[in-house]
Coordinates of C-alpha atoms and ligand atoms in Angstrom, one line a residue:
M1 CA 0.0 0.0 0.0
A2 CA 1.5 3.2 -1.0
T3 CA -0.1 5.5 1.4
D4 CA -1.4 5.4 5.0
L5 CA -5.1 6.1 4.0
P6 CA -7.4 3.1 4.8
S7 CA -7.5 0.2 2.4
C8 CA -11.3 0.3 2.1
M9 CA -10.9 3.6 0.5
I10 CA -7.7 2.9 -1.6
N11 CA -9.2 -0.3 -2.9
G12 CA -12.3 1.7 -4.4
A13 CA -14.9 1.1 -1.9
V14 CA -18.0 3.3 -1.9
C15 CA -16.3 6.5 -0.5
G16 CA -17.1 9.1 -3.2
G17 CA -18.0 12.5 -2.2
S18 CA -16.4 14.9 0.4
T19 CA -15.6 12.2 3.1
I20 CA -13.5 9.3 3.0
G21 CA -14.3 6.1 4.9
S22 CA -12.1 4.6 7.6
C23 CA -12.3 1.3 9.1
N24 CA -9.9 2.0 11.8
G25 CA -12.1 4.1 14.1
P26 CA -13.3 2.9 17.6
L27 CA -16.9 2.8 16.2
G28 CA -15.9 0.5 13.4
F29 CA -16.5 2.9 10.7
I30 CA -15.9 6.7 10.7
M31 CA -16.1 9.2 8.1
K32 CA -13.1 11.7 7.5
K33 CA -13.1 14.9 5.5
R34 CA -10.7 14.7 2.7
P35 CA -7.9 17.0 3.0
N36 CA -8.1 20.5 1.2
I37 CA -5.2 21.0 -1.2
V38 CA -3.6 24.4 -2.0
L39 CA -0.9 24.2 -4.5
I40 CA 1.0 27.5 -4.9
N41 CA 3.4 27.7 -8.0
A42 CA 5.6 30.6 -8.6
D43 CA 6.8 31.6 -12.0
D44 CA 10.6 31.6 -12.6
L45 CA 11.5 31.4 -8.9
G46 CA 14.9 29.8 -8.4
W47 CA 16.0 27.3 -6.0
G48 CA 17.9 29.9 -3.8
D49 CA 15.4 32.8 -4.0
L50 CA 13.9 32.0 -0.6
G51 CA 15.2 33.0 2.9
C52 CA 15.1 29.3 3.9
T53 CA 17.1 28.3 0.8
G54 CA 19.8 31.0 1.7
H55 CA 19.3 34.1 -0.3
P56 CA 21.1 36.9 1.2
L57 CA 18.7 39.8 0.1
H58 CA 15.2 38.2 0.2
K59 CA 13.2 38.1 3.3
T60 CA 10.5 35.4 3.1
P61 CA 9.2 34.9 6.5
H62 CA 5.8 33.3 5.5
L63 CA 7.6 30.8 3.2
D64 CA 10.3 30.1 5.7
R65 CA 7.6 29.3 8.3
L66 CA 5.8 27.1 5.8
A67 CA 9.1 25.1 5.5
A68 CA 9.7 25.2 9.3
E69 CA 6.2 23.6 9.9
G70 CA 6.6 21.3 6.9
L71 CA 8.8 19.4 4.6
R72 CA 11.2 21.0 2.3
F73 CA 12.8 19.1 -0.6
T74 CA 16.2 20.1 -1.8
S75 CA 16.1 17.8 -5.0
F76 CA 12.8 18.6 -6.5
Y77 CA 12.7 18.7 -10.4
Q78 CA 9.9 20.2 -12.6
G79 CA 9.4 18.4 -16.0
S80 CA 11.0 21.3 -18.0
P81 CA 13.1 24.4 -17.5
V82 CA 10.2 26.6 -19.1
C83 CA 6.7 27.4 -18.4
S84 CA 4.2 25.5 -20.4
P85 CA 5.9 22.1 -20.6
S86 CA 6.4 22.2 -16.7
R87 CA 3.1 23.1 -16.0
G88 CA 1.4 20.6 -18.3
A89 CA 3.7 17.9 -16.8
M90 CA 2.9 18.8 -13.0
L91 CA -0.9 18.7 -13.8
T92 CA -1.0 15.5 -15.8
G93 CA 1.9 13.7 -14.0
C94 CA 3.7 13.1 -17.5
Y95 CA 6.9 14.0 -18.9
P96 CA 6.1 16.8 -21.4
P97 CA 6.9 14.6 -24.5
R98 CA 4.4 12.1 -23.2
I99 CA 1.6 14.4 -23.8
G100 CA 3.1 16.1 -26.9
F101 CA 3.9 19.2 -24.5
D102 CA 7.5 19.4 -25.4
S103 CA 7.3 21.6 -28.5
F104 CA 4.4 23.9 -29.7
E105 CA 4.4 24.2 -33.4
G106 CA 8.1 24.5 -33.1
R107 CA 8.2 26.9 -30.2
G108 CA 9.4 26.2 -26.7
V109 CA 6.2 27.5 -24.9
L110 CA 2.6 28.5 -25.9
F111 CA 2.1 31.9 -27.5
P112 CA -1.4 33.8 -27.7
G113 CA -3.9 32.2 -30.2
Q114 CA -2.0 29.0 -31.1
G115 CA -4.1 26.1 -32.0
V116 CA -2.4 23.7 -29.7
G117 CA -2.8 23.0 -26.1
L118 CA -3.3 20.4 -23.4
D119 CA -5.3 17.7 -24.8
P120 CA -8.7 17.5 -22.9
R121 CA -8.5 13.8 -23.0
E122 CA -5.5 14.0 -20.6
E123 CA -6.4 13.7 -16.8
T124 CA -5.3 16.4 -14.6
L125 CA -5.0 16.5 -10.9
A126 CA -8.1 18.8 -10.8
S127 CA -9.9 16.1 -12.9
A128 CA -9.0 13.4 -10.6
L129 CA -9.8 15.4 -7.5
K130 CA -13.3 16.7 -8.9
K131 CA -14.5 13.2 -9.4
V132 CA -14.1 12.5 -5.6
G133 CA -16.0 15.6 -4.7
Y134 CA -13.4 18.4 -4.6
A135 CA -14.4 21.9 -5.4
T136 CA -11.7 23.1 -7.8
M137 CA -10.3 26.4 -9.0
H138 CA -7.4 27.7 -10.7
V139 CA -6.2 31.3 -10.1
G140 CA -3.4 32.8 -12.0
K141 CA -1.2 31.7 -14.9
W142 CA -2.4 28.8 -16.9
H143 CA -0.1 28.6 -20.0
C144 CA -1.5 25.2 -21.3
G145 CA -3.5 26.5 -24.1
D146 CA -5.8 29.7 -24.6
Q147 CA -8.4 28.1 -26.9
P148 CA -11.6 27.4 -25.1
E149 CA -10.9 23.6 -25.5
F150 CA -7.8 23.8 -23.6
L151 CA -8.8 26.3 -20.7
P152 CA -8.7 25.2 -17.0
T153 CA -12.4 24.8 -17.2
R154 CA -12.0 22.2 -19.6
H155 CA -9.5 20.3 -17.4
G156 CA -11.3 19.7 -14.2
F157 CA -11.3 23.2 -12.7
D158 CA -14.8 24.5 -11.8
H159 CA -13.5 28.0 -12.0
Y160 CA -10.7 29.9 -13.4
Y161 CA -9.5 33.6 -12.8
G162 CA -6.2 34.7 -14.4
L163 CA -3.9 35.2 -17.2
P164 CA -3.9 32.4 -19.7
Y165 CA -0.2 32.7 -20.5
S166 CA 2.8 34.8 -19.5
N167 CA 2.6 38.4 -18.4
D168 CA 4.9 39.4 -21.1
M169 CA 2.8 38.3 -23.8
G170 CA 0.5 41.5 -24.2
R171 CA 1.1 44.9 -25.6
Q172 CA 4.4 45.9 -24.0
G173 CA 6.8 48.7 -24.9
G174 CA 8.7 48.2 -28.1
R175 CA 7.2 44.7 -28.7
D176 CA 3.6 45.0 -29.4
T177 CA 3.4 41.9 -31.5
Y178 CA 0.8 40.3 -29.2
P179 CA -2.8 41.1 -28.7
P180 CA -3.9 42.9 -25.6
L181 CA -3.2 40.7 -22.4
P182 CA -6.4 39.0 -21.5
L183 CA -7.6 38.5 -17.9
L184 CA -10.1 35.7 -17.8
S185 CA -13.0 34.7 -15.4
D186 CA -13.8 31.2 -16.2
E187 CA -13.7 31.3 -20.1
E188 CA -14.6 35.0 -20.5
V189 CA -12.3 37.8 -21.0
I190 CA -13.3 40.3 -18.3
E191 CA -10.4 42.8 -18.9
Q192 CA -7.8 43.7 -21.3
Q193 CA -4.2 45.0 -20.5
P194 CA -4.9 44.6 -16.6
D195 CA -2.9 46.7 -14.3
Q196 CA -0.4 44.0 -13.4
T197 CA 0.8 45.9 -10.2
G198 CA -2.3 45.0 -8.4
L199 CA -2.9 41.6 -10.0
T200 CA -1.5 39.5 -7.3
A201 CA -3.7 41.0 -4.7
R202 CA -6.6 40.2 -7.0
Y203 CA -5.4 36.8 -7.2
V204 CA -5.3 36.6 -3.3
Q205 CA -8.8 37.9 -3.1
K206 CA -10.2 35.4 -5.6
S207 CA -8.4 32.6 -3.7
I208 CA -9.9 33.6 -0.4
E209 CA -13.3 34.0 -1.9
F210 CA -13.0 30.4 -3.2
I211 CA -11.8 29.1 0.1
R212 CA -14.6 30.7 2.0
A213 CA -17.2 29.6 -0.3
N214 CA -15.9 25.9 -0.1
Q215 CA -14.9 25.7 3.5
R216 CA -17.4 23.0 4.2
R217 CA -16.3 20.6 1.5
P218 CA -13.0 19.6 0.3
F219 CA -11.3 21.9 -2.1
F220 CA -8.4 22.2 -4.5
L221 CA -6.9 25.6 -5.1
Y222 CA -4.2 26.0 -7.8
L223 CA -2.6 29.4 -7.3
A224 CA -0.1 30.1 -10.1
H225 CA 1.5 33.4 -9.5
M226 CA 2.5 36.0 -12.3
H227 CA 5.6 36.7 -10.3
V228 CA 8.6 36.5 -10.6
H229 CA 8.3 36.2 -14.4
L230 CA 9.4 39.4 -16.3
P231 CA 8.3 42.2 -16.4
H232 CA 8.2 43.0 -12.7
Y233 CA 5.3 45.2 -11.9
V234 CA 5.0 45.0 -8.1
A235 CA 3.2 47.1 -5.6
K236 CA 5.0 50.1 -4.2
R237 CA 5.2 48.9 -0.7
F238 CA 7.2 45.8 -1.8
E239 CA 9.6 47.8 -3.9
L240 CA 10.2 50.2 -1.0
E241 CA 11.2 47.3 1.4
S242 CA 13.1 45.3 -1.2
K243 CA 16.9 45.1 -1.0
N244 CA 17.0 43.4 -4.4
G245 CA 15.0 45.9 -6.7
A246 CA 11.9 44.8 -8.5
Y247 CA 12.9 41.0 -8.4
G248 CA 13.1 41.1 -4.5
A249 CA 9.8 42.9 -4.5
A250 CA 8.2 40.2 -6.6
V251 CA 9.6 37.6 -4.3
A252 CA 8.2 39.5 -1.3
C253 CA 4.8 39.8 -2.9
I254 CA 4.6 36.0 -3.3
D255 CA 5.7 35.6 0.3
W256 CA 3.0 38.0 1.4
S257 CA 0.2 36.5 -0.6
T258 CA 1.2 32.9 1.1
G259 CA 1.0 34.5 4.5
V260 CA -2.5 36.0 3.8
I261 CA -3.8 32.6 2.5
M262 CA -2.3 30.7 5.6
A263 CA -3.8 33.3 8.0
E264 CA -7.3 32.9 6.2
L265 CA -7.0 29.0 6.4
K266 CA -6.2 29.3 10.2
R267 CA -9.1 31.8 10.8
L268 CA -11.6 29.5 9.1
G269 CA -10.3 26.5 11.1
L270 CA -9.1 24.8 7.9
D271 CA -5.3 24.8 8.8
E272 CA -5.2 21.3 10.2
N273 CA -7.0 19.6 7.3
T274 CA -5.3 21.5 4.5
I275 CA -2.1 20.4 2.7
V276 CA -0.3 23.4 1.3
I277 CA 2.4 22.8 -1.4
F278 CA 4.8 25.6 -2.7
T279 CA 6.9 25.3 -5.8
S280 CA 8.1 27.1 -8.9
D281 CA 7.7 26.1 -12.6
N282 CA 11.3 26.4 -13.4
G283 CA 14.6 28.0 -12.3
S284 CA 15.5 31.7 -12.4
R285 CA 17.0 33.6 -15.3
C286 CA 19.7 34.5 -12.7
D287 CA 20.1 38.0 -14.2
F288 CA 19.1 39.7 -10.9
G289 CA 21.5 38.0 -8.6
K290 CA 22.3 34.2 -8.0
S291 CA 18.9 33.0 -7.2
N292 CA 19.4 29.6 -8.2
G293 CA 21.7 29.3 -5.1
H294 CA 24.7 27.1 -5.6
L295 CA 23.2 25.4 -8.6
R296 CA 24.6 25.9 -12.1
G297 CA 22.6 27.3 -15.1
T298 CA 19.4 29.3 -15.4
K299 CA 15.9 28.9 -16.7
N300 CA 15.6 27.3 -20.1
T301 CA 18.8 25.0 -19.4
C302 CA 19.1 21.5 -18.1
W303 CA 21.6 22.3 -15.6
E304 CA 20.4 21.9 -12.2
G305 CA 19.6 25.6 -11.8
G306 CA 17.1 25.4 -14.6
M307 CA 15.1 22.5 -13.4
R308 CA 15.5 22.0 -9.7
V309 CA 13.3 24.4 -7.8
P310 CA 12.0 24.7 -4.2
L311 CA 9.3 22.3 -3.1
I312 CA 7.7 22.9 0.3
V313 CA 4.9 20.5 1.7
R314 CA 3.1 21.5 4.9
W315 CA 0.2 19.5 6.5
P316 CA 0.2 19.8 10.4
G317 CA 0.3 16.4 12.1
K318 CA 0.6 14.6 8.9
V319 CA 3.6 15.7 7.0
P320 CA 6.9 15.9 9.2
A321 CA 7.4 19.4 10.4
G322 CA 10.9 21.0 10.0
R323 CA 12.4 18.2 7.9
V324 CA 14.5 18.9 4.9
S325 CA 14.9 16.0 2.4
D326 CA 17.3 15.5 -0.5
A327 CA 15.2 12.6 -1.9
I328 CA 14.4 12.9 -5.6
V329 CA 10.9 14.2 -6.2
T330 CA 9.5 15.5 -9.6
G331 CA 6.8 17.7 -10.7
M332 CA 5.2 14.6 -12.5
D333 CA 5.1 13.0 -9.0
L334 CA 2.7 15.6 -7.6
M335 CA -0.4 14.5 -9.4
P336 CA -0.4 10.9 -8.3
T337 CA 0.9 11.8 -4.9
L338 CA -1.8 14.5 -4.1
A339 CA -4.4 12.2 -5.6
A340 CA -3.4 9.3 -3.2
I341 CA -3.6 11.7 -0.3
A342 CA -6.9 12.9 -1.4
G343 CA -8.0 9.1 -1.4
T344 CA -8.1 8.6 -5.1
R345 CA -5.7 7.9 -8.0
P346 CA -5.2 8.4 -11.5
N347 CA -7.7 6.8 -13.8
G348 CA -5.2 4.7 -15.6
K349 CA -6.7 5.3 -19.0
R350 CA -3.4 6.9 -20.0
R351 CA 0.2 6.0 -19.1
I352 CA 1.7 8.6 -16.8
D353 CA 5.3 9.0 -15.4
G354 CA 4.6 10.2 -12.0
M355 CA 5.0 8.1 -9.0
D356 CA 2.9 8.1 -5.9
L357 CA 5.4 9.4 -3.3
S358 CA 2.8 9.8 -0.4
R359 CA 4.7 7.6 1.9
L360 CA 7.7 9.9 1.6
V361 CA 5.7 13.0 1.8
L362 CA 3.7 11.7 4.8
G363 CA 7.0 10.8 6.7
K364 CA 6.4 7.0 6.5
T365 CA 9.9 6.8 4.7
R366 CA 12.9 8.9 4.1
T367 CA 13.5 7.2 0.9
S368 CA 12.1 8.1 -2.4
A369 CA 10.6 5.4 -4.6
R370 CA 12.0 7.5 -7.4
D371 CA 15.6 7.2 -8.2
T372 CA 15.8 8.3 -11.8
Y373 CA 15.0 11.6 -13.7
F374 CA 15.3 12.5 -17.3
Y375 CA 16.3 16.1 -18.3
Y376 CA 14.3 17.2 -21.2
R377 CA 14.4 20.6 -23.0
V378 CA 11.9 21.1 -25.7
S379 CA 12.1 17.7 -27.4
G380 CA 15.7 17.0 -26.7
L381 CA 17.0 14.6 -24.1
Y382 CA 19.9 16.4 -22.4
G383 CA 20.7 14.0 -19.5
V384 CA 19.6 11.7 -16.8
R385 CA 20.1 11.6 -12.9
K386 CA 20.1 8.2 -11.2
G387 CA 20.8 8.6 -7.4
K388 CA 23.8 10.8 -7.0
W389 CA 25.0 10.5 -10.6
K390 CA 24.0 12.9 -13.4
R391 CA 24.9 12.2 -16.9
V392 CA 24.9 15.2 -19.4
V393 CA 25.1 14.6 -23.1
A394 CA 23.8 18.0 -24.3
S395 CA 23.7 21.6 -22.9
N396 CA 22.7 25.0 -23.7
S397 CA 22.9 28.5 -22.2
Y398 CA 20.0 30.9 -22.0
V399 CA 21.3 34.1 -20.5
G400 CA 24.4 35.4 -21.9
G401 CA 24.3 34.2 -25.3
G402 CA 25.9 30.8 -24.9
S403 CA 25.5 28.1 -27.4
F404 CA 23.9 24.7 -27.7
E405 CA 26.3 21.7 -27.6
K406 CA 25.6 18.0 -28.1
G407 CA 27.5 14.8 -27.7
L408 CA 28.8 15.9 -24.5
D409 CA 30.5 13.3 -22.2
L410 CA 29.9 14.6 -18.8
L411 CA 29.3 12.9 -15.5
F412 CA 28.6 14.7 -12.2
D413 CA 28.3 13.5 -8.6
L414 CA 25.5 15.7 -7.3
D415 CA 26.2 14.7 -3.8
A416 CA 29.8 16.0 -3.8
D417 CA 29.4 18.6 -6.5
P418 CA 25.7 19.9 -6.9
G419 CA 27.1 22.9 -8.7
E420 CA 28.2 20.6 -11.5
T421 CA 31.8 21.8 -11.7
T422 CA 33.9 18.7 -12.1
N423 CA 33.3 16.1 -14.9
V424 CA 34.2 12.7 -13.4
A425 CA 33.0 10.6 -16.6
G426 CA 36.6 9.4 -17.1
A427 CA 36.8 7.8 -13.6
H428 CA 33.5 5.9 -13.8
P429 CA 33.1 4.3 -17.2
R430 CA 30.6 1.7 -15.8
I431 CA 28.3 4.3 -14.4
V432 CA 28.5 6.2 -17.8
R433 CA 27.4 3.1 -19.5
K434 CA 24.7 2.4 -17.2
L435 CA 23.2 5.9 -17.6
D436 CA 23.7 5.9 -21.4
A437 CA 21.6 2.8 -21.5
L438 CA 18.8 4.5 -19.5
L439 CA 19.0 7.4 -22.0
E440 CA 18.7 5.1 -24.8
Q441 CA 15.6 3.4 -23.2
C442 CA 14.0 6.9 -22.5
R443 CA 14.8 7.9 -26.2
K444 CA 12.8 4.9 -27.6
D445 CA 9.8 5.8 -25.4
L446 CA 9.6 9.6 -25.4
G447 CA 11.9 10.6 -28.2
D448 CA 14.9 12.8 -28.5
S449 CA 15.1 15.4 -31.2
I450 CA 18.9 15.7 -30.7
A451 CA 19.5 12.1 -31.7
G452 CA 16.6 12.2 -34.3
V453 CA 14.5 9.6 -32.4
V454 CA 10.8 9.7 -32.4
G455 CA 9.3 8.3 -29.1
Q456 CA 7.0 5.3 -29.4
G457 CA 5.3 6.5 -26.1
R458 CA 4.3 9.9 -27.2
R459 CA 0.8 11.0 -27.3
P460 CA -0.2 14.0 -29.6
I461 CA -0.8 17.4 -28.3
G462 CA -4.4 18.8 -28.2
W463 CA -5.2 20.6 -31.5
V464 CA -8.0 22.7 -32.9
P465 CA -8.5 23.7 -36.6
W466 CA -9.5 27.5 -36.4
P467 CA -7.7 29.1 -33.5
K468 CA -8.0 32.8 -32.8
P469 CA -6.5 35.1 -30.1
L470 CA -8.7 35.7 -27.2
T471 CA -8.4 39.5 -27.8
E472 CA -7.6 41.9 -30.7
F473 CA -6.1 45.3 -30.4
D474 CA -8.7 48.1 -31.0
A475 CA -7.0 51.5 -31.5
N476 CA -10.2 53.1 -30.1
H477 CA -10.5 51.1 -26.8
P478 CA -9.6 53.1 -23.8
Y479 CA -7.4 50.5 -22.2
Y480 CA -6.4 51.0 -18.5
M481 CA -2.8 50.5 -19.8
A482 CA -2.8 50.6 -23.6
M483 CA 0.9 49.6 -23.7
Y484 CA 2.9 48.3 -20.7
D485 CA 5.9 50.6 -20.3
L486 CA 8.4 48.0 -19.2
G487 CA 10.2 46.3 -22.0
D488 CA 11.5 43.3 -20.0
A489 CA 10.4 40.0 -21.3
G490 CA 11.2 36.3 -20.9
Ligands
MG1 MG1 8.3 30.0 -15.7

């Protein structure tokens, strides 16, 4: 049994709805409320951006408290070093190529008005939870497709409020190639070119409204922040307090919003029965200070700094408090793990890559059932980690104009050398051969554009024939901000 939940429920007994049956109670059978789940996903926040991960300039008291009261993982990897594939992977429990989410008509992420997106036939965490009675809402950045067929409301979320893609994909200084940035409520555009400075506060407001409205039934809130993706529009109070410019202010805004949500959960008496997860979709760009900590590389690279991000899990009395774990966990594991904790499981209709690591999360073991992770960027297989060993066969550099290289022969001992500074391939030929065999197996399954291999286990991306952008620029429209003045993007 992979969880500590009662076997009657795991084995599919009639326990649907908002409670789960337990055969362990003194009265023979008691009903327990399924835990609420709050999944907070920051954008481009690096491994080292938090106070509890050692950033010298960022104060993150609320996130630090979350870590002190919960379990912080230091070897947590998202499925991709960029937004769309990482988010699709986390929600479905699949490596991006498995669901065709590695390349979007030749581009690395989704852009406004594209006719591709997350196939509605894929099961998401929200879909799985909805089936067992959860109220579900997504607030914030979606980035898994902006056509109606691909929106959160078609993927198990009862409601949606947020930007359907990145905050640099609107009309922005000097690069007005995109339609006006849409703010959506469910499937309706309710505002164009919203004031980004106050958007996080509106996200918090919507999150709290949802929590209050569903306090008597289990709920799943997926809050995906706009911050710290460029451009940085942040409320003045955070800028004034920041010791690291607008970037530090954006980090502080995420921290503040977490504090507000935690305070509300406590106020409503939901704190004890709510599992809160905090993470980021990919590593930092690192051009605002070394926010990937001691890790090498940036967003959009397969070095550790691109893919290894913070993961904090808090659930009082259930998840060990104050523990730090270096066990390997991936974004793909969150879907089956949280489903198991909620008393359900993926429907099994389509193969997934995520593993149920609920025993690890709930402190039943300190060892992860996962010891292998494959590093994908777009459709290329860049490397593999097994245990402490990381094999790198390709690399690229995102910030600074570095180039792509393939045919690399690198091996790193991540326990001794997490910064990937010393190639020890020559000293460990057997390990290299073993990891190369794993890469070859993965190529056959999920493909590798670098080697020219098409994976046999891929499924196609969702597709619609006549896509159109959610908004169109109208020169006569009195937009609140007709053009964002900051030119930063990426
Ligand atoms: Mg991102």
